[in-house]
Amino acid sequence: MGRHTRKLISGVILMALAGAGAAWWLTKPRAWDAAHWEGLGEPDLANGEQVFWAGGCASCHAAPGAPDDQRLVLAGGRALKSPFGTFHAPNISPDETAGIGDWTLAEFGNAITRGVGKDGEHLYPSFPYGSYARLTAKDVNDLWGYLQTLPKSANVAPPHDLSFPYNIRLALGGWKLLFLTDEPRVAVNNADAKLARGQYLVEGLGHCGECHTPRNTLGGFEPGMWLAGAPNPEGQGRIPDITPASKSIGSWSASDIASYLETGFTPDFDTVGGLMVEVQKNMARLPPSDREAIAAYLKALPAR
Amino acid sequence: MKMRVLVLAAVIAGVGVTAVTAAGEPQAVRQQLMKKVGEAAGALNGIAKGQKPYDAEIVKASLSTISETVKIFPNHFPPGSETGMETEASPKIWQNMEDFKAKAAKLGGDAEKILAELPADQAGVGAALGILGKDCASCHESYRLKND
C-alpha cells in the first residue's frame, strides 16, 4: 500500500468519524438546562388538574376501557396503532417501580417537553411532546404536582412493538432535528388573549394536531396542512379537517364548536364519535372560557 | 350544444333513478333513522337550552321517537350493506354485532325509563339529554366512522 493510499484511507476514516460525531451531536437528546425547572415553587394543584384534562393524559394512560371512576389510575396499556408499529402507553402513576414515582420534576419536564427519558434516552413521539414542547414550566410543575396525588398502580405495560428501523431509538434524534419545534404552527393575532389561549390549548396541551394534521412518511407534519384532516391511524375512515374549510365543521359557529366540546352534540344533533369521544369527555371538564378560546382559534385558522 | 343538453338530461335522469333505488337500501334506511333520532334530540335540546318553552307533549314524543327508532335501528345492517352510499358504519359492527345491538338497546332502554318518569322541567330535560347523549357517543365511539 503506497503512502498516498494510506493517507487517503486515514483521511476518509477521519472524515467519517467527524461526520458521525457531528451526527451524534446534532441528534443527541436535549434536556433543558437545570435552571428551567428551578424556582417554580409549590405546584398549584387545581391548575394541575386543569392541565391534566386539557392534556388528555388519561385518554392514553388510563387502562383501556377503564370505567369513569378508574380514569385517574394511570396504569398504562393503551395500544396506539401507527404505520411504524404499535406503541403502548406506559404506566405514569406515582408507583415508584412500575410508574414514575421516583422521577424528579426536571426528569418529568424534560420527558414531556423534550422527549427525553429518565435515563437521557429519546422517547418516541407517539408521546406527543412535539405538541407539549409549548407548555410553560409553570403548567408542567402544576401537572407534576397533581399527578403525584393520583393512585398508584403496579401494572407493567408491554413494550412498544415496532418494526425495523423504527425500533432504533437513536434514529429519533434525526426525527427531532427535522420536526421537533416549539414555534407556533400558524400565525394568529397573539395580542388577542383569547386567541393566544386557544393557540396554547390546541397547538400545545390539547395536541389536536397529532391526529388532525396529515403526516409525511417520516412521521412529521405535512407543511401547510395544519389541522387539515388525516387518515385514521386506527384504520378505516378519516380524522376530519377542523379548519374553516372543513366539510364537517366549517359551517359551525364558534359557539357551536364550544358547545360540541362541552356536550358532544353537533349543531344538527349528531354526536361525537370515534377517538374524539375520549377527547370530548376531557374538554367537557375545562372551564367554558377555555372551550371558547379553542373555538375562536379554530375559526381564526387558515382554511385548508 | 344539443349534445350537451342531452348528456345533461341523461345525467339528471340517472341521478333520479339512483335516488329512487337508494331510498330502500339498508344504508339509506338507517341514515334516515339516525336523522330521526337526531331531530328528536334536537327538540329536547331546544327545551334544555331554554330556546323553546317546556312542553310535556314534545318531550314525550321525542323520547318515544328515540326509543322506538333505536329498537329497529340494528335490524338494518344485513350482510352486503357494509359499504356504499357514504355509509359511516364501521366494519366493527359486523364483527361485534351483539355488542352493537346491546349499545342500541341501552339507548332505547334509557329513553323508555326517562319517558316513564317524564322530566318535568327544563333542568330535567337537560339531565335526560346528558344521559342519552352519552349512550349515543358510546356507540359512535366504536361503530361510526367519519369519511371527511
XYZ file of N, CA, C and O in Angstrom, chain B residues 44-45 47-50 54 59 63 110 114-115 117-132:
112
model
N -85.391 18.101 22.135
C -85.112 18.089 23.574
C -84.089 19.170 23.934
O -84.204 19.857 24.949
N -83.090 19.313 23.063
C -82.050 20.292 23.334
C -82.593 21.722 23.345
O -82.172 22.541 24.157
N -85.400 22.690 24.347
C -86.011 22.900 25.659
C -84.939 22.995 26.744
O -84.971 23.881 27.594
N -83.943 22.095 26.670
C -82.886 22.079 27.688
C -82.139 23.401 27.729
O -81.731 23.868 28.784
N -81.963 24.008 26.548
C -81.211 25.262 26.495
C -82.099 26.480 26.703
O -81.623 27.619 26.678
N -83.401 26.271 26.849
C -84.296 27.392 27.080
C -84.654 28.162 25.819
O -85.231 29.245 25.880
N -90.776 24.705 27.868
C -91.002 23.304 28.215
C -92.394 22.888 27.749
O -93.370 23.601 27.981
N -91.716 16.603 24.744
C -90.742 15.744 25.447
C -91.142 14.280 25.288
O -90.321 13.430 24.947
N -88.958 11.467 23.184
C -88.425 10.274 23.848
C -88.978 8.999 23.211
O -88.247 8.018 23.030
N -82.814 3.400 28.172
C -82.708 4.651 28.927
C -83.794 5.634 28.506
O -84.379 6.330 29.345
N -86.668 7.171 31.032
C -86.863 8.611 31.197
C -88.297 8.984 30.822
O -88.927 9.821 31.467
N -88.814 8.310 29.794
C -90.188 8.562 29.363
C -91.169 8.215 30.491
O -92.113 8.959 30.761
N -90.633 8.262 33.668
C -90.557 9.244 34.769
C -90.954 10.632 34.278
O -91.334 11.486 35.064
N -90.806 10.874 33.020
C -91.070 12.140 32.325
C -90.475 13.375 33.021
O -91.024 13.862 34.014
N -89.364 13.867 32.503
C -88.745 15.086 33.053
C -89.767 16.214 33.112
O -90.491 16.440 32.148
N -89.832 16.897 34.267
C -90.926 17.837 34.498
C -90.585 19.280 34.165
O -91.466 20.141 34.196
N -89.327 19.558 33.889
C -88.972 20.953 33.598
C -87.697 21.007 32.741
O -87.141 19.969 32.373
N -87.262 22.229 32.456
C -86.098 22.454 31.611
C -84.867 21.704 32.139
O -84.174 21.021 31.375
N -84.618 21.808 33.448
C -83.431 21.166 34.022
C -83.513 19.644 33.877
O -82.510 18.984 33.576
N -84.716 19.111 34.067
C -84.900 17.667 33.938
C -84.609 17.196 32.522
O -83.989 16.141 32.319
N -85.044 17.976 31.539
C -84.784 17.622 30.144
C -83.285 17.662 29.871
O -82.738 16.787 29.190
N -82.612 18.663 30.447
C -81.156 18.767 30.265
C -80.445 17.540 30.810
O -79.554 16.986 30.166
N -80.848 17.114 32.001
C -80.218 15.942 32.623
C -80.469 14.699 31.776
O -79.568 13.872 31.564
N -81.710 14.566 31.282
C -82.059 13.416 30.442
C -81.204 13.392 29.183
O -80.679 12.350 28.779
N -81.048 14.552 28.587
C -80.269 14.646 27.353
C -78.811 14.259 27.590
O -78.173 13.644 26.736
N -78.319 14.598 28.792
C -76.953 14.209 29.142
C -76.787 12.697 29.123
O -75.813 12.172 28.590
N -77.770 11.988 29.694
C -77.715 10.513 29.738
C -77.799 9.941 28.320
O -77.003 9.094 27.918
N -78.772 10.428 27.545
C -78.964 9.906 26.190
C -77.753 10.203 25.311
O -77.316 9.358 24.526
